[in-house]
């Protein structure tokens, strides 16, 4: 594929930082190398000595002097090799992408949000048409809107983006002309394939295949933002876009936020090497790298657990969220039947509710819900045009207890009845 046509001028202009390249070289060199090159500080001057982090399973992760020195020092911009290597093996096992390792690359980002922001900045120019299935993650809208692009919403339902609707949207352009100078055909399609935020929607294998085929036809890249991949309640998990990516047109963002820790800020971007290399150049010039400390903390845990231990942990997390989902649905059935509509999510942590007879939930939430001591996110936060009235609200089933969720929906039912 010719990736040059996808790059913004800003991204194309990025050059490797000579100092960063030296830092990476130095970290791969034998200890006998005497380097006067790097401008790194001397860790002997740092006040921290060692760390021991107790695990809930009774074990612990110990940072001895040597690991501590690494954890406190600058590290390579693409991510620490011990973490990257582990994740690459896990990704091979889970997705088995058809592209070769030489064609594909992965880098660590400070949460998937950093990855998304940098991917968009790499690919989206002012005036570009960008496809997505709105309502969508507000963080994505926040990253995309300032780029001055034209967001085109592709209709979706509880199974995510509808391929027929995408075909219809794309029919405005002739696939034979997308490479012509001045073509306005979209080059980027963004979607959340599992447990969508806010809709809870999850795409089927068949839909992904059809969307991928359309991306091939119109030579588009797909940004697969999949932080809820590990929160799919039913097995077998649906194959990812990455697993179908014969051409190298998928940029996938993974996140450890929902399964290990959101505060450690560990995410990953996987995709065609020429594009991930550009993301890394951007990292070189911004954060330089994700915190060495948190990367090593996660890496030590993953090496201790192994793949089986990791998957075992994931299964426990899934059990928790499935039980939470079931509790929320039980309470929705109990209190909101006839007052609201919803689909039962098969992944993630959100329920998307359409309140009947409430044309704009913004007013309801902002003016009345707080009085009744129940808080939900008004749906317009996830719409391309957030000023338009929206009858939806997003309810999260991640944090509250079943009793609290039940009481929250009882209060919501009173609110809706009052508004009718
Ligand atoms: N994408 C989606 C769809 C999300 O819901 C979130 C978190 N709310 C993110 C990306 C960002 O997650 P993080 O940066 O913590 O990995």
Short mmCIF file of C-alpha atoms and ligand atoms in Angstrom, two decimals:
data_model
loop_
_atom_site.label_atom_id
_atom_site.label_comp_id
_atom_site.label_asym_id
_atom_site.label_seq_id
_atom_site.Cartn_x
_atom_site.Cartn_y
_atom_site.Cartn_z
CA UNK A 1 0.00 0.00 0.00
CA UNK A 2 1.06 3.57 -0.61
CA UNK A 3 0.87 5.09 2.85
CA UNK A 4 2.18 8.50 1.74
CA UNK A 5 -1.29 9.46 0.49
CA UNK A 6 -2.70 9.08 3.98
CA UNK A 7 -0.25 11.35 5.80
CA UNK A 8 -0.92 14.93 6.84
CA UNK A 9 1.76 17.49 6.08
CA UNK A 10 2.57 17.71 9.80
CA UNK A 11 3.13 13.98 10.09
CA UNK A 12 5.09 13.74 6.84
CA UNK A 13 7.41 16.49 8.07
CA UNK A 14 8.38 14.64 11.26
CA UNK A 15 12.05 13.63 11.48
CA UNK A 16 13.71 11.34 14.02
CA UNK A 17 15.24 13.13 17.01
CA UNK A 18 18.98 12.35 16.90
CA UNK A 19 19.20 12.27 20.69
CA UNK A 20 16.27 9.86 20.98
CA UNK A 21 17.88 7.56 18.40
CA UNK A 22 21.10 7.57 20.46
CA UNK A 23 19.20 6.76 23.66
CA UNK A 24 17.66 3.75 21.98
CA UNK A 25 21.06 2.67 20.58
CA UNK A 26 22.65 2.99 23.99
CA UNK A 27 19.97 0.86 25.63
CA UNK A 28 20.65 -1.96 23.19
CA UNK A 29 24.47 -1.80 23.60
CA UNK A 30 26.65 -4.04 25.85
CA UNK A 31 27.56 -2.66 29.31
CA UNK A 32 31.21 -2.26 28.15
CA UNK A 33 30.16 0.66 25.93
CA UNK A 34 31.34 4.00 27.34
CA UNK A 35 28.82 6.60 26.30
CA UNK A 36 29.34 10.28 26.71
CA UNK A 37 26.56 10.82 24.25
CA UNK A 38 23.23 10.77 25.99
CA UNK A 39 22.03 13.67 28.05
CA UNK A 40 20.34 11.38 30.54
CA UNK A 41 20.52 12.26 34.23
CA UNK A 42 22.51 10.15 36.67
CA UNK A 43 20.07 7.93 38.58
CA UNK A 44 22.41 7.92 41.59
CA UNK A 45 21.01 11.35 42.32
CA UNK A 46 17.40 10.15 42.36
CA UNK A 47 15.87 9.76 45.81
CA UNK A 48 14.01 6.46 45.18
CA UNK A 49 15.72 3.22 46.21
CA UNK A 50 13.43 0.27 45.59
CA UNK A 51 9.79 -0.64 45.29
CA UNK A 52 7.65 -3.56 46.25
CA UNK A 53 4.10 -3.72 45.02
CA UNK A 54 1.78 -6.17 46.73
CA UNK A 55 -0.58 -8.08 44.45
CA UNK A 56 -4.12 -9.08 45.33
CA UNK A 57 -3.22 -12.74 44.68
CA UNK A 58 -0.81 -12.63 47.63
CA UNK A 59 2.34 -12.24 45.50
CA UNK A 60 4.40 -9.15 44.92
CA UNK A 61 6.47 -7.36 42.30
CA UNK A 62 9.82 -6.21 43.55
CA UNK A 63 11.93 -3.56 41.85
CA UNK A 64 15.50 -4.20 42.96
CA UNK A 65 18.25 -1.67 42.41
CA UNK A 66 18.82 -2.60 38.76
CA UNK A 67 15.14 -2.53 37.74
CA UNK A 68 14.61 0.60 39.76
CA UNK A 69 17.37 2.39 37.84
CA UNK A 70 15.66 1.43 34.59
CA UNK A 71 12.22 2.35 35.89
CA UNK A 72 13.39 5.83 36.85
CA UNK A 73 15.29 6.54 33.64
CA UNK A 74 14.31 7.71 30.17
CA UNK A 75 13.48 4.82 27.85
CA UNK A 76 12.85 4.14 24.16
CA UNK A 77 10.00 6.02 22.49
CA UNK A 78 8.29 2.95 20.96
CA UNK A 79 8.03 1.39 24.43
CA UNK A 80 10.13 -0.88 26.64
CA UNK A 81 11.15 -4.05 24.81
CA UNK A 82 10.10 -6.35 27.67
CA UNK A 83 6.50 -5.03 27.57
CA UNK A 84 6.31 -4.74 23.80
CA UNK A 85 7.65 -8.26 23.29
CA UNK A 86 5.10 -9.74 25.68
CA UNK A 87 2.21 -7.87 24.07
CA UNK A 88 3.31 -8.77 20.56
CA UNK A 89 3.26 -12.47 21.49
CA UNK A 90 -0.16 -12.10 23.11
CA UNK A 91 -1.48 -10.25 20.08
CA UNK A 92 -0.18 -12.97 17.75
CA UNK A 93 -2.03 -15.56 19.83
CA UNK A 94 -5.28 -13.58 20.03
CA UNK A 95 -5.47 -12.10 16.52
CA UNK A 96 -2.93 -13.94 14.39
CA UNK A 97 -2.80 -11.06 11.89
CA UNK A 98 -2.17 -12.11 8.28
CA UNK A 99 0.52 -9.44 7.71
CA UNK A 100 4.12 -10.38 8.57
CA UNK A 101 5.97 -9.05 11.58
CA UNK A 102 8.18 -7.03 9.24
CA UNK A 103 5.14 -5.22 7.84
CA UNK A 104 3.49 -4.67 11.19
CA UNK A 105 4.63 -2.63 14.17
CA UNK A 106 3.42 -1.89 17.67
CA UNK A 107 4.22 0.90 20.08
CA UNK A 108 3.27 1.68 23.66
CA UNK A 109 1.22 4.81 24.31
CA UNK A 110 0.07 6.55 27.47
CA UNK A 111 -3.38 5.00 27.27
CA UNK A 112 -5.10 4.36 23.97
CA UNK A 113 -6.25 7.98 24.01
CA UNK A 114 -2.70 9.13 23.26
CA UNK A 115 -2.55 6.62 20.41
CA UNK A 116 -5.86 7.78 18.97
CA UNK A 117 -4.91 11.44 19.17
CA UNK A 118 -1.63 10.81 17.41
CA UNK A 119 -3.18 8.56 14.78
CA UNK A 120 -5.75 11.21 13.94
CA UNK A 121 -3.14 13.93 13.77
CA UNK A 122 -1.16 11.73 11.40
CA UNK A 123 -4.07 11.03 9.06
CA UNK A 124 -6.66 13.78 9.19
CA UNK A 125 -6.36 17.10 7.36
CA UNK A 126 -8.69 20.09 7.58
CA UNK A 127 -11.64 19.52 5.27
CA UNK A 128 -11.18 15.73 5.09
CA UNK A 129 -14.24 13.54 5.18
CA UNK A 130 -13.88 11.08 8.07
CA UNK A 131 -16.33 8.22 8.62
CA UNK A 132 -17.51 7.01 12.01
CA UNK A 133 -20.56 5.50 13.60
CA UNK A 134 -21.88 8.26 15.85
CA UNK A 135 -22.88 8.36 18.65
CA UNK A 136 -19.32 7.68 19.58
CA UNK A 137 -16.71 8.10 22.29
CA UNK A 138 -16.55 11.74 23.32
CA UNK A 139 -12.74 11.54 23.57
CA UNK A 140 -12.61 10.66 19.88
CA UNK A 141 -14.82 13.60 18.98
CA UNK A 142 -12.63 15.84 21.14
CA UNK A 143 -9.53 14.66 19.27
CA UNK A 144 -11.07 14.83 15.78
CA UNK A 145 -13.15 17.99 15.80
CA UNK A 146 -10.32 20.50 16.24
CA UNK A 147 -8.62 19.01 13.17
CA UNK A 148 -11.27 20.73 11.09
CA UNK A 149 -12.46 17.59 9.35
CA UNK A 150 -15.97 16.79 8.23
CA UNK A 151 -17.33 13.95 10.35
CA UNK A 152 -19.76 11.74 8.46
CA UNK A 153 -21.90 9.48 10.60
CA UNK A 154 -22.58 6.00 9.26
CA UNK A 155 -25.89 4.62 10.61
CA UNK A 156 -25.48 1.84 13.17
CA UNK A 157 -27.58 -0.40 15.41
CA UNK A 158 -26.87 -2.77 18.32
CA UNK A 159 -24.41 -4.63 16.07
CA UNK A 160 -22.48 -1.47 15.29
CA UNK A 161 -21.86 0.05 11.90
CA UNK A 162 -24.29 -1.16 9.22
CA UNK A 163 -22.34 -2.21 6.08
CA UNK A 164 -25.28 -1.44 3.76
CA UNK A 165 -25.47 2.06 5.19
CA UNK A 166 -21.72 2.48 4.74
CA UNK A 167 -22.05 1.36 1.11
CA UNK A 168 -24.77 3.95 0.66
CA UNK A 169 -22.66 6.73 2.19
CA UNK A 170 -19.70 5.76 0.01
CA UNK A 171 -21.78 5.61 -3.16
CA UNK A 172 -21.23 9.37 -3.49
CA UNK A 173 -17.70 8.57 -4.64
CA UNK A 174 -16.41 6.48 -7.50
CA UNK A 175 -13.91 3.87 -6.20
CA UNK A 176 -11.95 4.29 -9.45
CA UNK A 177 -11.35 7.97 -8.65
CA UNK A 178 -10.34 7.92 -4.99
CA UNK A 179 -6.66 8.26 -5.89
CA UNK A 180 -7.16 11.26 -8.14
CA UNK A 181 -5.76 14.54 -6.85
CA UNK A 182 -8.47 16.56 -5.15
CA UNK A 183 -10.68 13.54 -4.48
CA UNK A 184 -12.85 14.15 -1.41
CA UNK A 185 -13.36 10.43 -0.78
CA UNK A 186 -12.84 9.50 2.88
CA UNK A 187 -9.50 7.92 3.67
CA UNK A 188 -10.19 7.11 7.31
CA UNK A 189 -12.98 5.17 9.01
CA UNK A 190 -13.13 5.02 12.81
CA UNK A 191 -15.09 2.50 14.81
CA UNK A 192 -15.32 0.92 18.28
CA UNK A 193 -16.01 -2.70 17.41
CA UNK A 194 -16.79 -4.12 20.87
CA UNK A 195 -18.97 -2.76 23.68
CA UNK A 196 -19.12 0.64 22.01
CA UNK A 197 -18.87 3.74 24.16
CA UNK A 198 -21.66 4.91 24.62
CA UNK A 199 -23.93 2.46 22.78
CA UNK A 200 -22.64 -0.88 24.06
CA UNK A 201 -22.89 -2.12 20.46
CA UNK A 202 -20.62 -4.94 19.23
CA UNK A 203 -19.97 -5.76 15.59
CA UNK A 204 -20.47 -9.25 14.19
CA UNK A 205 -17.80 -11.04 12.15
CA UNK A 206 -19.87 -10.72 9.00
CA UNK A 207 -20.23 -6.95 9.41
CA UNK A 208 -16.51 -6.56 9.97
CA UNK A 209 -15.79 -8.53 6.81
CA UNK A 210 -18.15 -6.35 4.78
CA UNK A 211 -16.77 -3.11 6.23
CA UNK A 212 -13.22 -4.33 5.54
CA UNK A 213 -14.17 -5.12 1.92
CA UNK A 214 -15.55 -1.62 1.49
CA UNK A 215 -12.35 -0.20 2.96
CA UNK A 216 -10.46 -2.21 0.35
CA UNK A 217 -12.71 -0.95 -2.43
CA UNK A 218 -12.27 2.69 -1.49
CA UNK A 219 -8.69 2.30 -0.23
CA UNK A 220 -9.45 3.50 3.29
CA UNK A 221 -7.67 2.89 6.58
CA UNK A 222 -9.74 1.62 9.51
CA UNK A 223 -8.99 2.86 13.01
CA UNK A 224 -10.09 -0.03 15.25
CA UNK A 225 -10.44 1.47 18.73
CA UNK A 226 -10.93 -1.61 20.88
CA UNK A 227 -10.51 -0.89 24.62
CA UNK A 228 -13.42 -3.22 25.43
CA UNK A 229 -12.05 -6.18 23.48
CA UNK A 230 -11.14 -7.93 26.73
CA UNK A 231 -14.60 -7.20 28.15
CA UNK A 232 -16.55 -9.39 25.73
CA UNK A 233 -18.93 -11.39 27.90
CA UNK A 234 -19.44 -14.33 25.57
CA UNK A 235 -16.85 -16.67 24.08
CA UNK A 236 -15.62 -17.22 21.43
CA UNK A 237 -14.60 -13.59 21.04
CA UNK A 238 -15.43 -12.08 17.69
CA UNK A 239 -12.43 -11.88 15.30
CA UNK A 240 -10.93 -8.41 15.13
CA UNK A 241 -10.35 -6.23 12.08
CA UNK A 242 -6.64 -6.76 12.75
CA UNK A 243 -7.10 -10.51 12.31
CA UNK A 244 -8.59 -9.88 8.83
CA UNK A 245 -6.02 -7.32 7.75
CA UNK A 246 -4.49 -8.84 4.62
CA UNK A 247 -3.59 -5.43 3.16
CA UNK A 248 -2.18 -3.51 6.14
CA UNK A 249 -5.04 -1.00 6.43
CA UNK A 250 -5.91 -1.45 10.12
CA UNK A 251 -4.61 0.79 12.88
CA UNK A 252 -5.64 -0.87 16.10
CA UNK A 253 -5.60 0.70 19.56
CA UNK A 254 -5.52 -1.58 22.61
CA UNK A 255 -5.85 -0.48 26.20
CA UNK A 256 -5.01 -1.96 29.59
CA UNK A 257 -7.20 0.68 31.25
CA UNK A 258 -10.24 -1.49 31.74
CA UNK A 259 -8.41 -4.64 32.80
CA UNK A 260 -5.21 -3.75 34.69
CA UNK A 261 -5.37 -0.07 35.61
CA UNK A 262 -6.59 3.11 34.00
CA UNK A 263 -4.24 5.29 36.01
CA UNK A 264 -1.05 3.53 34.89
CA UNK A 265 -1.80 4.80 31.36
CA UNK A 266 -0.75 1.84 29.23
CA UNK A 267 -2.11 1.44 25.71
CA UNK A 268 -0.81 0.19 22.38
CA UNK A 269 -1.04 1.13 18.72
CA UNK A 270 -0.63 -1.70 16.21
CA UNK A 271 -0.59 -1.22 12.46
CA UNK A 272 1.45 -0.96 9.29
CA UNK A 273 5.08 -0.23 10.19
CA UNK A 274 5.35 2.98 8.10
CA UNK A 275 2.41 4.45 10.03
CA UNK A 276 3.31 3.28 13.53
CA UNK A 277 6.83 4.65 12.92
CA UNK A 278 5.21 8.07 12.33
CA UNK A 279 3.27 7.80 15.60
CA UNK A 280 6.58 7.05 17.33
CA UNK A 281 8.17 10.15 15.78
CA UNK A 282 5.33 12.15 17.26
CA UNK A 283 5.90 10.50 20.66
CA UNK A 284 9.60 11.40 20.39
CA UNK A 285 8.61 15.04 20.06
CA UNK A 286 5.91 15.07 22.74
CA UNK A 287 5.88 12.74 25.77
CA UNK A 288 9.15 11.05 24.64
CA UNK A 289 7.78 7.77 25.99
CA UNK A 290 5.17 6.33 28.32
CA UNK A 291 6.39 6.23 31.93
CA UNK A 292 9.22 3.68 32.26
CA UNK A 293 8.02 2.92 35.79
CA UNK A 294 4.51 1.92 34.83
CA UNK A 295 5.68 0.03 31.75
CA UNK A 296 8.04 -2.05 33.88
CA UNK A 297 5.43 -2.53 36.58
CA UNK A 298 2.99 -3.96 34.03
CA UNK A 299 5.72 -5.92 32.24
CA UNK A 300 6.88 -7.57 35.49
CA UNK A 301 3.29 -8.55 36.24
CA UNK A 302 2.69 -9.98 32.78
CA UNK A 303 5.93 -11.98 32.78
CA UNK A 304 5.08 -13.32 36.21
CA UNK A 305 1.56 -14.30 35.12
CA UNK A 306 2.37 -15.57 31.63
CA UNK A 307 -0.33 -15.61 28.95
CA UNK A 308 -2.47 -18.12 30.87
CA UNK A 309 -2.35 -16.06 34.05
CA UNK A 310 -3.29 -12.94 32.10
CA UNK A 311 -6.24 -14.67 30.43
CA UNK A 312 -7.32 -16.08 33.77
CA UNK A 313 -7.37 -12.56 35.18
CA UNK A 314 -9.34 -11.34 32.18
CA UNK A 315 -11.92 -14.07 32.77
CA UNK A 316 -12.38 -12.84 36.33
CA UNK A 317 -12.80 -9.27 35.14
CA UNK A 318 -15.35 -10.43 32.58
CA UNK A 319 -17.29 -12.37 35.24
CA UNK A 320 -17.47 -9.20 37.32
CA UNK A 321 -18.76 -7.01 34.49
CA UNK A 322 -21.18 -9.66 33.25
CA UNK A 323 -22.73 -9.87 36.71
CA UNK A 324 -22.89 -6.07 36.85
CA UNK A 325 -24.49 -5.94 33.40
CA UNK A 326 -27.07 -8.53 34.44
CA UNK A 327 -27.89 -6.57 37.59
CA UNK A 328 -28.37 -3.35 35.63
CA UNK A 329 -30.57 -5.05 33.05
CA UNK A 330 -32.63 -6.63 35.86
CA UNK A 331 -33.22 -3.17 37.32
CA UNK A 332 -33.91 -1.65 33.90
CA UNK A 333 -36.57 -4.33 33.31
CA UNK A 334 -37.99 -3.66 36.75
CA UNK A 335 -38.21 0.14 36.62
CA UNK A 336 -37.92 1.37 33.05
CA UNK A 337 -40.13 -0.92 30.96
CA UNK A 338 -42.40 1.27 28.88
CA UNK A 339 -40.43 4.37 29.86
CA UNK A 340 -37.21 3.66 27.99
CA UNK A 341 -35.72 1.38 25.33
CA UNK A 342 -32.37 -0.36 25.25
CA UNK A 343 -30.37 -3.28 23.84
CA UNK A 344 -28.54 -5.63 26.18
CA UNK A 345 -24.80 -5.05 25.63
CA UNK A 346 -22.60 -8.12 25.08
CA UNK A 347 -19.38 -6.29 25.98
CA UNK A 348 -18.06 -3.22 27.73
CA UNK A 349 -19.50 -1.27 30.62
CA UNK A 350 -22.31 0.85 29.21
CA UNK A 351 -26.07 0.72 28.68
CA UNK A 352 -27.49 3.18 26.13
CA UNK A 353 -31.06 4.13 26.95
CA UNK A 354 -33.59 6.01 24.84
CA UNK A 355 -35.99 7.77 27.17
CA UNK A 356 -39.52 7.81 25.78
CA UNK A 357 -41.23 11.16 25.70
CA UNK A 358 -38.02 13.00 26.63
CA UNK A 359 -36.78 14.74 23.49
CA UNK A 360 -33.71 16.24 25.19
CA UNK A 361 -32.06 14.41 28.08
CA UNK A 362 -29.56 17.24 28.58
CA UNK A 363 -32.20 19.35 30.30
CA UNK A 364 -33.50 16.41 32.32
CA UNK A 365 -30.04 15.44 33.57
CA UNK A 366 -28.69 18.93 34.16
CA UNK A 367 -31.78 20.50 35.68
CA UNK A 368 -33.68 17.71 37.39
CA UNK A 369 -31.57 14.58 37.82
CA UNK A 370 -29.21 16.09 40.35
CA UNK A 371 -32.15 17.06 42.56
CA UNK A 372 -33.26 13.44 42.48
CA UNK A 373 -29.65 12.39 43.19
CA UNK A 374 -29.06 10.30 40.09
CA UNK A 375 -26.43 11.07 37.48
CA UNK A 376 -26.21 9.84 33.88
CA UNK A 377 -24.43 11.19 30.83
CA UNK A 378 -26.81 12.99 28.42
CA UNK A 379 -26.55 11.41 24.98
CA UNK A 380 -25.61 14.61 23.16
CA UNK A 381 -22.08 14.34 24.63
CA UNK A 382 -21.52 11.55 22.10
CA UNK A 383 -23.12 13.18 19.07
CA UNK A 384 -21.27 14.93 16.26
CA UNK A 385 -23.45 17.99 16.81
CA UNK A 386 -23.76 18.17 20.57
CA UNK A 387 -26.11 21.16 20.39
CA UNK A 388 -28.94 19.06 18.94
CA UNK A 389 -31.53 17.64 21.35
CA UNK A 390 -30.94 13.97 22.10
CA UNK A 391 -33.32 11.50 23.77
CA UNK A 392 -30.58 9.10 24.98
CA UNK A 393 -28.58 8.73 28.19
CA UNK A 394 -25.57 6.55 28.97
CA UNK A 395 -25.55 4.48 32.16
CA UNK A 396 -22.31 2.81 33.27
CA UNK A 397 -22.48 -0.47 35.17
CA UNK A 398 -18.84 -0.45 36.20
CA UNK A 399 -18.71 1.22 39.59
CA UNK A 400 -22.03 1.09 41.39
CA UNK A 401 -23.33 -1.85 43.37
CA UNK A 402 -26.47 -3.69 42.15
CA UNK A 403 -28.40 -2.02 44.98
CA UNK A 404 -27.20 1.44 43.91
CA UNK A 405 -28.00 0.71 40.23
CA UNK A 406 -31.49 -0.44 41.24
CA UNK A 407 -32.10 2.72 43.26
CA UNK A 408 -30.67 4.88 40.44
CA UNK A 409 -33.13 3.41 37.92
CA UNK A 410 -36.00 3.79 40.39
CA UNK A 411 -35.12 7.50 40.64
CA UNK A 412 -34.73 7.75 36.87
CA UNK A 413 -38.18 6.19 36.37
CA UNK A 414 -39.71 8.91 38.60
CA UNK A 415 -37.88 11.58 36.63
CA UNK A 416 -39.13 10.28 33.29
CA UNK A 417 -42.70 10.05 34.60
CA UNK A 418 -42.50 13.64 35.83
CA UNK A 419 -41.21 14.80 32.45
CA UNK A 420 -44.05 13.10 30.53
N1 LIG B 1 -11.57 4.61 23.34
C1 LIG B 1 -12.74 4.40 23.93
C2 LIG B 1 -13.88 3.92 23.12
C3 LIG B 1 -12.90 4.61 25.31
O1 LIG B 1 -14.08 4.38 25.87
C4 LIG B 1 -11.79 5.05 26.07
C5 LIG B 1 -11.88 5.28 27.57
N2 LIG B 1 -13.02 5.81 28.05
C6 LIG B 1 -10.58 5.27 25.39
C7 LIG B 1 -10.49 5.03 24.04
C8 LIG B 1 -9.35 5.77 26.09
O2 LIG B 1 -8.89 4.88 27.04
P1 LIG B 1 -7.42 4.89 27.63
O3 LIG B 1 -6.73 6.11 27.13
O4 LIG B 1 -7.58 4.89 29.10
O5 LIG B 1 -6.78 3.63 27.12
#
